[in-house]
Amino acid sequence: MLSMTIDGETVDAHDTFDVVNPATGAVEAQAPECTPEQLDQAMTSAARAYQSWKRDDDARRQALRDLADAVDAHQKELTALLVQETGKPLAVAAGEVASSAPWIRYYAELEWPKRVIQDDDAARIEVAHRPMGVVAAITPWNGPVGMWTWKIAPALRGGNTVVLKPSPFTPLSTLLLGRIGAEVLPPGVINIVTGGDELGKAMTAHPTPRKVSFTGSIPAGRSVAVNAAHDLKRVTLELGGNDAAIVLDDADLENAAGTLFAFSMFNCGQICCIPKRIFVPANRYEEFVDAFGAAARSMVVGDPTDPVTAMGPLTTRPQFDRVSELVSDAVAGGARVVAGGKPIEGGGYFFEPTVFADVAEGVRIVDEEQFGPAIPLLKYDTVDEVVARANATDYGLSGSVWSADEEKAGAVAEQLECGTAWINCHAMLPSHAPFSGAKHSGLGVANGEDGLLSFTEQQVVHTARG
Ligand code: NAD
């Protein structure tokens, strides 16, 4: 069994919990259930390590380079665990693992931003950024390695130390990352603890961390904000989305349909910022529906370890049940099933790639985040109408506009109430681009220079002269 990492040591727990392989539905591993005492030890260790970690930025940069090399050296084992715990196809899991080290190196090489707002005979005023302390980091099950990377790299470069908890559905790759971190980092700089939602609550309410970095669902994000409020911890919340993709009537339909289909089914539809509602102009609707139907019917679904597989199972039983429920609800509500529409028999949490036409607001699969391989295609008549419909939601993570005319697409994109608006692409997430959610989709910013600054406290240094 893989162990937790606390103060650089491997730590087991008295109790364990089951880890299911979603491709078979069978329990294939156990993970340690962190006790309250062990959480205290992890927090104490992180607070101790912080005292020296915060002091030397050059040492941190070198440590991050070493961490990136160590992650690269373990790509194969990480990929195998990621496939086992998430059901991601091999190539998708390998891609997630391969992107971790470059992301860490980006933060190792990033120049620390400096802002001098006055420098004259009267005064010098500089806006500086200082480390915060211990960060409590909590990740979801849809991208365990990616989300570990998104939190660890800027938090450590910012001079902080971390206690991180992965989702109880997918703890294995993160437990291994804890061991990899311990190979190259001082004890206590990254601590990995595993357990359920209660452990997440204990982390956010714990007196030691100065910041909580959370990625997950909107209800859990609300609970994190409440628990962090009593001692005013800084909070970054990366939450759910219900992205609208708006295809304008001059778009290259073949390209738009092919790309939007691929993204809406990527990782079995379990990505926060992929298309979840696709709006198509009435005069091009049937053409688009046909293209989506054909793509869905030709998608290879099956064993994630088989290299020909394009889509594996849903990652968790609750998510499988939820997608099944939303699909049944859409059918009952009169949606036209263009492709798929049901679970795939034979063990595991497999679901057919599903496309709905003639469906609109008021049906749950349109109004809620489905987080699964079932995509509704919605018909619209005017641009004003489609913008209003895209924005008529509490979600505000991201969205996209598709057109042959960049300027025209830009004019629509700027009206979208969301943190990222893509034009002729979707879900593009380079390390240097800030990423944030508007409305209920989040609080604060991740990634890029802004993401680094979100792991710091601002300090104004004001020197009087003359
Ligand atoms: P979840 O909220 O159920 O769980 C996420 C993590 O939070 C898990 O580690 C869980 O144990 C922990 N947790 C649950 N309740 C908690 C609480 N009250 N206090 C503290 N921790 C708690 O989410 P999930 O089902 O694992 O992930 C799917 C969701 O994550 C989707 O809504 C998806 O859109 C969202 N997500 C968002 C982003 C983003 O960057 N915006 C990225 C990936 C996933």
Coordinates of C-alpha atoms and ligand atoms in Angstrom, one line a residue:
M1 CA 0.0 0.0 0.0
L2 CA 1.2 3.5 -0.8
S3 CA 1.9 5.6 2.4
M4 CA 1.2 9.3 3.3
T5 CA 4.2 11.6 3.4
I6 CA 4.5 13.7 6.6
D7 CA 7.7 15.5 7.6
G8 CA 9.5 13.7 4.7
E9 CA 8.6 10.2 6.2
T10 CA 6.3 7.5 4.9
V11 CA 3.4 7.3 7.3
D12 CA 0.7 4.7 7.4
A13 CA -2.6 4.9 9.3
H14 CA -4.5 2.4 11.5
D15 CA -7.5 2.6 9.2
T16 CA -7.6 2.4 5.4
F17 CA -10.3 3.0 2.7
D18 CA -11.0 1.3 -0.6
V19 CA -9.8 2.6 -4.0
V20 CA -11.9 1.3 -6.9
N21 CA -10.7 0.9 -10.5
P22 CA -13.6 2.5 -12.4
A23 CA -12.9 0.4 -15.5
T24 CA -13.8 -2.8 -13.5
G25 CA -15.8 -1.5 -10.6
A26 CA -13.5 -3.6 -8.3
V27 CA -11.6 -2.5 -5.3
E28 CA -8.0 -2.7 -6.4
A29 CA -6.1 -0.7 -3.7
Q30 CA -6.3 0.7 -0.2
A31 CA -5.3 4.2 1.0
P32 CA -4.5 5.4 4.5
E33 CA -7.2 7.3 6.5
C34 CA -5.4 10.2 8.1
T35 CA -6.1 10.6 11.8
P36 CA -6.6 14.1 13.4
E37 CA -3.3 13.6 15.2
Q38 CA -1.5 12.9 11.9
L39 CA -3.1 16.0 10.3
D40 CA -1.7 18.0 13.3
Q41 CA 1.7 16.4 12.7
A42 CA 1.6 17.4 9.0
M43 CA 0.6 21.0 9.8
T44 CA 3.4 21.2 12.5
S45 CA 5.9 19.8 10.1
A46 CA 4.9 22.3 7.3
A47 CA 5.0 25.2 9.8
R48 CA 8.5 24.1 10.9
A49 CA 9.8 23.7 7.3
Y50 CA 8.4 27.1 6.4
Q51 CA 10.9 28.9 8.6
S52 CA 13.8 28.0 6.3
W53 CA 11.9 27.5 3.1
K54 CA 10.6 31.1 3.0
R55 CA 14.1 32.6 3.2
D56 CA 15.9 31.7 0.0
D57 CA 14.3 32.1 -3.4
D58 CA 17.3 30.8 -5.4
A59 CA 17.3 27.6 -3.3
R60 CA 13.5 27.3 -4.0
R61 CA 14.0 27.7 -7.7
Q62 CA 16.7 24.9 -7.7
A63 CA 14.5 22.7 -5.6
L64 CA 11.6 23.1 -8.1
R65 CA 13.9 22.2 -11.0
D66 CA 14.9 19.1 -9.0
L67 CA 11.3 18.3 -8.3
A68 CA 10.4 18.6 -12.0
D69 CA 13.3 16.2 -12.9
A70 CA 12.1 13.7 -10.2
V71 CA 8.5 13.8 -11.5
D72 CA 9.8 13.2 -15.0
A73 CA 11.8 10.2 -13.8
H74 CA 8.6 8.6 -12.4
Q75 CA 6.3 9.2 -15.4
K76 CA 5.6 5.6 -16.1
E77 CA 4.5 4.6 -12.5
L78 CA 2.5 7.8 -12.2
T79 CA 0.7 7.2 -15.5
A80 CA -0.1 3.6 -14.5
L81 CA -1.6 4.7 -11.1
L82 CA -3.6 7.5 -12.8
V83 CA -5.1 5.1 -15.3
Q84 CA -6.0 2.6 -12.5
E85 CA -7.7 5.2 -10.2
T86 CA -9.4 7.5 -12.8
G87 CA -10.0 5.3 -15.8
K88 CA -8.4 7.8 -18.1
P89 CA -7.2 6.4 -21.4
L90 CA -3.4 5.7 -21.4
A91 CA -2.6 8.6 -23.7
V92 CA -4.7 11.1 -21.7
A93 CA -3.1 10.0 -18.4
A94 CA 0.4 10.1 -19.9
G95 CA -0.3 13.6 -21.2
E96 CA -1.4 14.8 -17.8
V97 CA 1.7 13.3 -16.2
A98 CA 4.0 14.7 -18.9
S99 CA 2.7 18.2 -18.5
S100 CA 3.6 18.3 -14.8
A101 CA 7.3 18.9 -14.9
P102 CA 7.2 21.7 -17.6
W103 CA 4.6 23.4 -15.4
I104 CA 6.9 23.2 -12.3
R105 CA 9.8 24.5 -14.4
Y106 CA 7.7 27.4 -15.6
Y107 CA 7.3 28.5 -12.0
A108 CA 11.0 27.8 -11.2
E109 CA 12.1 30.2 -14.0
L110 CA 9.4 32.9 -13.6
E111 CA 10.8 36.3 -12.8
W112 CA 9.4 37.6 -9.5
P113 CA 7.3 40.6 -10.4
K114 CA 8.5 44.0 -9.0
R115 CA 6.5 47.2 -8.9
V116 CA 8.0 50.5 -7.9
I117 CA 5.3 53.1 -7.8
Q118 CA 7.3 56.0 -6.6
D119 CA 11.1 56.6 -6.7
D120 CA 12.1 60.2 -6.3
D121 CA 13.6 62.7 -3.8
A122 CA 10.6 62.4 -1.5
A123 CA 10.2 58.6 -1.2
R124 CA 10.6 55.2 -2.7
I125 CA 7.5 53.0 -2.6
E126 CA 7.8 49.4 -3.7
V127 CA 5.0 46.9 -3.8
A128 CA 6.6 43.6 -2.7
H129 CA 5.2 40.1 -2.3
R130 CA 6.0 37.9 0.7
P131 CA 5.4 34.2 1.5
M132 CA 2.3 33.5 3.4
G133 CA 3.0 30.4 5.5
V134 CA 1.4 27.0 5.3
V135 CA -1.0 26.3 2.5
A136 CA -3.8 23.7 2.8
A137 CA -4.4 22.3 -0.7
I138 CA -7.4 20.2 -1.6
T139 CA -7.8 18.5 -5.1
P140 CA -10.7 16.7 -7.0
W141 CA -10.7 13.4 -8.7
N142 CA -10.8 14.4 -12.3
G143 CA -7.1 15.5 -12.7
P144 CA -5.2 14.4 -9.6
V145 CA -1.7 14.9 -11.1
G146 CA -2.6 18.1 -12.9
M147 CA -4.3 19.6 -9.9
W148 CA -1.4 18.6 -7.6
T149 CA 0.9 20.5 -10.0
W150 CA -1.3 23.6 -10.3
K151 CA -1.1 24.0 -6.5
I152 CA 2.3 22.8 -5.6
A153 CA 4.4 24.7 -8.1
P154 CA 3.2 28.3 -7.4
A155 CA 2.7 27.6 -3.7
L156 CA 6.3 26.4 -3.2
R157 CA 7.9 29.1 -5.5
G158 CA 5.9 31.6 -3.4
G159 CA 7.9 30.5 -0.4
N160 CA 5.1 28.5 1.3
T161 CA 5.0 24.9 2.5
V162 CA 2.0 22.7 1.8
V163 CA -0.3 20.1 3.3
L164 CA -2.2 18.5 0.4
K165 CA -5.2 16.2 0.3
P166 CA -6.3 14.5 -2.9
S167 CA -9.9 13.2 -3.5
P168 CA -10.6 9.9 -1.7
F169 CA -11.6 8.4 -5.1
T170 CA -8.1 9.0 -6.6
P171 CA -5.4 9.1 -3.9
L172 CA -2.8 6.8 -5.4
S173 CA -0.9 9.0 -7.9
T174 CA -0.8 11.8 -5.3
L175 CA 0.5 9.5 -2.6
L176 CA 3.3 8.6 -5.0
L177 CA 3.9 12.3 -5.7
G178 CA 4.4 12.7 -2.0
R179 CA 7.2 10.1 -2.1
I180 CA 8.7 11.7 -5.2
G181 CA 8.7 15.1 -3.4
A182 CA 10.4 13.7 -0.4
E183 CA 13.3 12.5 -2.6
V184 CA 14.3 16.0 -3.4
L185 CA 12.7 18.5 -1.0
P186 CA 13.5 19.3 2.6
P187 CA 11.2 17.4 5.1
G188 CA 7.8 19.1 5.6
V189 CA 7.8 21.2 2.5
I190 CA 5.2 19.0 0.9
N191 CA 3.0 16.8 3.2
I192 CA 0.4 14.5 1.6
V193 CA -2.5 13.2 3.7
T194 CA -5.4 11.1 2.5
G195 CA -9.0 10.8 3.6
G196 CA -12.5 11.9 2.9
D197 CA -14.4 15.2 2.9
E198 CA -14.2 15.4 6.7
L199 CA -10.4 15.6 6.4
G200 CA -10.8 18.4 4.0
K201 CA -13.1 20.3 6.5
A202 CA -10.5 19.7 9.2
M203 CA -7.8 21.2 7.0
T204 CA -9.8 24.3 6.1
A205 CA -10.7 24.9 9.8
H206 CA -7.2 24.1 11.1
P207 CA -5.5 27.1 12.8
T208 CA -2.1 26.5 11.1
P209 CA -2.7 27.3 7.4
R210 CA -2.8 30.9 6.2
K211 CA -4.3 29.9 2.8
V212 CA -6.6 27.3 1.4
S213 CA -6.3 26.4 -2.3
F214 CA -9.3 24.4 -3.2
T215 CA -10.5 22.8 -6.5
G216 CA -13.8 21.0 -6.6
S217 CA -17.5 21.4 -6.6
I218 CA -19.4 24.6 -5.8
P219 CA -21.2 23.2 -2.7
A220 CA -17.8 22.1 -1.2
G221 CA -16.3 25.4 -2.2
R222 CA -18.9 27.3 -0.2
S223 CA -18.2 25.1 2.8
V224 CA -14.4 25.8 2.4
A225 CA -15.1 29.6 2.3
V226 CA -17.2 29.3 5.5
N227 CA -14.6 27.2 7.4
A228 CA -11.8 29.5 6.3
A229 CA -13.6 32.6 7.3
H230 CA -13.3 32.5 11.1
D231 CA -9.5 33.2 11.0
L232 CA -9.7 35.0 7.7
K233 CA -7.5 32.5 5.8
R234 CA -6.9 33.5 2.2
V235 CA -8.9 31.3 -0.2
T236 CA -8.6 30.4 -3.8
L237 CA -11.6 28.4 -5.1
E238 CA -11.6 26.8 -8.5
L239 CA -15.1 25.4 -8.9
G240 CA -17.5 23.9 -11.4
G241 CA -18.5 25.3 -14.7
N242 CA -21.3 25.0 -17.3
D243 CA -19.4 26.4 -20.3
A244 CA -21.3 27.7 -23.3
A245 CA -19.8 27.3 -26.7
I246 CA -21.4 29.7 -29.2
V247 CA -21.0 28.8 -32.9
L248 CA -21.7 31.8 -35.1
D249 CA -23.2 31.3 -38.5
D250 CA -20.0 32.0 -40.4
A251 CA -17.9 29.5 -38.5
D252 CA -16.0 26.7 -40.2
L253 CA -18.5 24.1 -39.2
E254 CA -16.4 21.0 -39.8
N255 CA -13.6 22.4 -37.6
A256 CA -15.9 23.7 -35.0
A257 CA -17.9 20.5 -34.7
G258 CA -14.8 18.3 -34.7
T259 CA -13.0 20.3 -32.0
L260 CA -16.0 21.0 -29.9
F261 CA -17.0 17.3 -29.9
A262 CA -13.4 16.2 -28.9
F263 CA -13.4 18.7 -26.0
S264 CA -16.8 18.0 -24.8
M265 CA -15.9 14.3 -24.5
F266 CA -12.4 14.8 -23.3
N267 CA -11.7 12.8 -20.1
C268 CA -15.2 11.4 -20.4
G269 CA -16.6 14.9 -20.1
Q270 CA -15.1 15.3 -16.6
I271 CA -13.2 18.6 -17.0
C272 CA -14.3 21.8 -15.4
C273 CA -13.7 24.0 -18.4
I274 CA -14.9 22.1 -21.5
P275 CA -18.0 22.8 -23.6
K276 CA -21.1 21.7 -21.7
R277 CA -23.8 23.6 -23.6
I278 CA -23.3 24.1 -27.4
F279 CA -25.3 26.8 -29.1
V280 CA -25.7 26.5 -32.9
P281 CA -27.5 28.9 -35.3
A282 CA -30.9 27.5 -36.5
N283 CA -29.8 27.6 -40.2
R284 CA -26.8 25.4 -39.6
Y285 CA -28.3 23.2 -36.8
E286 CA -29.0 19.9 -38.5
E287 CA -25.6 19.9 -40.2
F288 CA -24.0 20.3 -36.8
V289 CA -26.2 17.7 -35.2
D290 CA -25.2 15.2 -37.9
A291 CA -21.5 15.9 -37.5
F292 CA -21.8 15.4 -33.7
G293 CA -23.8 12.2 -34.1
A294 CA -21.3 10.7 -36.5
A295 CA -18.4 11.6 -34.2
A296 CA -20.1 10.1 -31.2
R297 CA -20.9 6.8 -33.0
S298 CA -17.3 6.4 -34.2
M299 CA -15.7 7.0 -30.8
V300 CA -13.9 4.0 -29.3
V301 CA -14.9 3.5 -25.7
G302 CA -13.4 0.8 -23.6
D303 CA -10.4 -0.5 -21.7
P304 CA -8.3 2.6 -20.8
T305 CA -5.1 0.6 -21.0
D306 CA -5.8 -0.3 -24.6
P307 CA -4.0 2.3 -26.8
V308 CA -6.9 2.5 -29.3
T309 CA -9.3 3.6 -26.6
A310 CA -10.4 7.2 -26.9
M311 CA -12.8 7.3 -23.9
G312 CA -12.7 5.3 -20.7
P313 CA -15.3 5.0 -17.9
L314 CA -16.5 7.8 -15.7
T315 CA -14.2 8.0 -12.7
T316 CA -16.6 7.4 -9.8
R317 CA -19.8 5.5 -9.1
P318 CA -21.7 8.7 -7.8
Q319 CA -20.7 10.5 -11.1
F320 CA -21.9 7.5 -13.1
D321 CA -25.2 7.5 -11.3
R322 CA -25.5 11.3 -11.7
V323 CA -24.9 11.2 -15.5
S324 CA -27.3 8.3 -15.9
E325 CA -29.9 10.4 -14.0
L326 CA -29.4 13.5 -16.1
V327 CA -29.6 11.6 -19.3
S328 CA -32.8 9.9 -18.2
D329 CA -34.2 13.2 -17.2
A330 CA -33.3 14.7 -20.6
V331 CA -35.0 11.8 -22.4
A332 CA -38.1 12.2 -20.2
G333 CA -38.1 15.9 -21.0
G334 CA -38.4 15.2 -24.7
A335 CA -34.7 15.7 -25.9
R336 CA -33.9 14.0 -29.2
V337 CA -31.2 11.3 -28.6
V338 CA -28.8 11.7 -31.6
A339 CA -26.3 9.2 -30.3
G340 CA -25.7 7.1 -27.2
G341 CA -28.1 7.6 -24.3
K342 CA -27.3 4.7 -22.0
P343 CA -24.7 3.0 -19.8
I344 CA -22.5 0.3 -21.4
E345 CA -23.1 -3.1 -19.7
G346 CA -20.4 -5.3 -18.5
G347 CA -18.8 -3.9 -15.3
G348 CA -17.1 -0.6 -14.8
Y349 CA -18.6 2.9 -15.1
F350 CA -18.8 3.1 -18.8
F351 CA -21.4 5.3 -20.6
E352 CA -22.0 5.8 -24.3
P353 CA -20.9 9.1 -25.8
T354 CA -24.3 10.8 -25.8
V355 CA -25.5 13.7 -28.0
F356 CA -28.8 15.5 -27.4
A357 CA -30.6 17.7 -29.9
D358 CA -33.9 19.7 -29.6
V359 CA -33.2 20.4 -26.0
A360 CA -33.3 23.8 -24.2
E361 CA -33.2 25.5 -20.8
G362 CA -35.4 24.1 -18.2
V363 CA -33.9 20.6 -18.6
R364 CA -31.3 19.6 -16.0
I365 CA -28.6 18.6 -18.5
V366 CA -28.7 22.2 -19.8
D367 CA -29.1 24.0 -16.5
E368 CA -26.6 21.9 -14.4
E369 CA -23.0 20.8 -14.8
Q370 CA -23.2 17.3 -16.2
F371 CA -19.5 16.4 -15.9
G372 CA -19.9 13.4 -18.1
P373 CA -20.0 12.3 -21.8
A374 CA -23.5 13.7 -22.6
I375 CA -23.7 17.0 -24.5
P376 CA -26.7 19.1 -25.4
L377 CA -26.9 21.0 -28.7
L378 CA -29.1 24.1 -28.4
K379 CA -30.6 26.0 -31.3
Y380 CA -30.6 29.8 -31.4
D381 CA -31.8 32.6 -33.8
T382 CA -30.0 35.8 -32.9
V383 CA -26.7 36.8 -31.4
D384 CA -28.3 38.9 -28.7
E385 CA -30.5 36.0 -27.7
V386 CA -27.6 33.5 -27.5
V387 CA -25.5 35.8 -25.4
A388 CA -28.4 36.3 -22.9
R389 CA -29.0 32.5 -22.8
A390 CA -25.2 31.7 -22.3
N391 CA -25.1 34.2 -19.4
A392 CA -28.4 33.1 -17.8
T393 CA -26.6 30.9 -15.2
D394 CA -24.8 31.2 -11.9
Y395 CA -21.8 29.4 -13.5
G396 CA -19.1 31.6 -15.0
L397 CA -16.0 29.5 -15.5
S398 CA -15.3 29.8 -19.2
G399 CA -16.8 29.8 -22.7
S400 CA -16.0 30.0 -26.4
V401 CA -17.1 31.7 -29.6
W402 CA -16.5 30.2 -33.1
S403 CA -16.4 32.4 -36.2
A404 CA -14.4 33.0 -39.4
D405 CA -14.2 36.6 -38.3
E406 CA -12.0 37.2 -35.2
E407 CA -13.4 40.7 -34.6
K408 CA -17.0 39.5 -34.7
A409 CA -16.1 36.7 -32.3
G410 CA -14.3 39.1 -30.0
A411 CA -17.4 41.3 -29.8
V412 CA -19.4 38.3 -28.6
A413 CA -16.7 37.0 -26.3
E414 CA -16.4 40.3 -24.4
Q415 CA -20.1 40.0 -23.5
L416 CA -19.7 36.5 -21.9
E417 CA -19.8 36.6 -18.1
C418 CA -16.9 34.2 -17.5
G419 CA -13.3 34.0 -16.4
T420 CA -11.9 32.8 -19.8
A421 CA -13.4 33.4 -23.2
W422 CA -11.8 31.4 -26.0
I423 CA -12.1 32.2 -29.7
N424 CA -12.0 29.3 -32.1
C425 CA -10.7 27.0 -29.4
H426 CA -11.8 25.8 -25.9
A427 CA -10.0 24.6 -22.7
M428 CA -6.6 25.9 -23.7
L429 CA -4.7 26.2 -20.4
P430 CA -1.1 27.2 -20.8
S431 CA 0.9 27.7 -17.6
H432 CA 1.4 31.4 -18.2
A433 CA -2.3 32.3 -18.6
P434 CA -4.2 33.2 -15.5
F435 CA -7.3 31.1 -14.9
S436 CA -10.3 32.1 -12.7
G437 CA -14.0 31.7 -12.5
A438 CA -16.6 34.4 -12.5
K439 CA -19.9 34.2 -10.5
H440 CA -20.2 30.9 -8.6
S441 CA -17.4 29.2 -10.5
G442 CA -14.6 30.5 -8.3
L443 CA -12.8 33.1 -6.2
G444 CA -9.3 34.3 -6.8
V445 CA -6.9 33.4 -9.6
A446 CA -4.7 30.3 -10.5
N447 CA -1.8 30.0 -12.9
G448 CA 0.5 32.4 -14.5
E449 CA 2.1 35.3 -12.6
D450 CA -1.3 36.1 -11.0
G451 CA -1.4 32.6 -9.7
L452 CA 2.0 32.9 -8.1
L453 CA 0.9 36.2 -6.5
S454 CA -2.2 34.5 -5.1
F455 CA 0.2 32.5 -2.9
T456 CA 1.8 35.6 -1.5
E457 CA 0.9 38.5 0.9
Q458 CA 1.4 42.0 -0.6
Q459 CA 3.7 44.3 1.4
V460 CA 4.3 47.9 0.6
V461 CA 7.8 49.1 1.5
H462 CA 7.8 52.8 1.8
T463 CA 11.1 54.6 2.4
A464 CA 11.0 58.3 3.3
R465 CA 13.7 60.5 1.8
G466 CA 14.9 64.0 2.0
Ligands
NAD1 P1 -15.8 17.7 -4.5 O1 -16.1 19.1 -4.2 O2 -16.7 16.7 -4.1 O3 -14.4 17.3 -3.9 C1 -13.2 17.9 -4.1 C2 -12.2 17.8 -3.0 O4 -12.7 18.4 -1.8 C3 -12.1 16.3 -2.5 O5 -10.7 16.2 -2.1 C4 -13.0 16.2 -1.3 O6 -12.7 15.2 -0.4 C5 -12.9 17.6 -0.7 N1 -14.1 18.1 0.0 C6 -15.4 17.8 -0.2 N2 -16.2 18.5 0.7 C7 -15.3 19.3 1.4 C8 -15.5 20.3 2.4 N3 -16.8 20.6 2.8 N4 -14.4 20.9 2.9 C9 -13.2 20.7 2.4 N5 -12.9 19.7 1.5 C10 -14.0 19.1 1.0 O7 -15.5 17.7 -6.1 P2 -15.2 16.5 -7.0 O8 -16.4 15.8 -7.2 O9 -14.0 15.8 -6.5 O10 -14.7 17.3 -8.4 C11 -15.6 17.6 -9.4 C12 -15.9 19.1 -9.3 O11 -14.6 19.9 -9.4 C13 -16.6 19.6 -10.6 O12 -17.6 20.5 -10.2 C14 -15.6 20.3 -11.4 O13 -16.1 21.3 -12.3 C15 -14.7 20.9 -10.3 N6 -13.4 21.2 -10.9 C16 -13.1 22.6 -11.0 C17 -11.8 22.9 -11.6 C18 -11.4 24.3 -11.8 O14 -10.3 24.6 -12.0 N7 -12.4 25.3 -11.8 C19 -10.9 21.9 -11.9 C20 -11.3 20.6 -11.8 C21 -12.5 20.2 -11.2

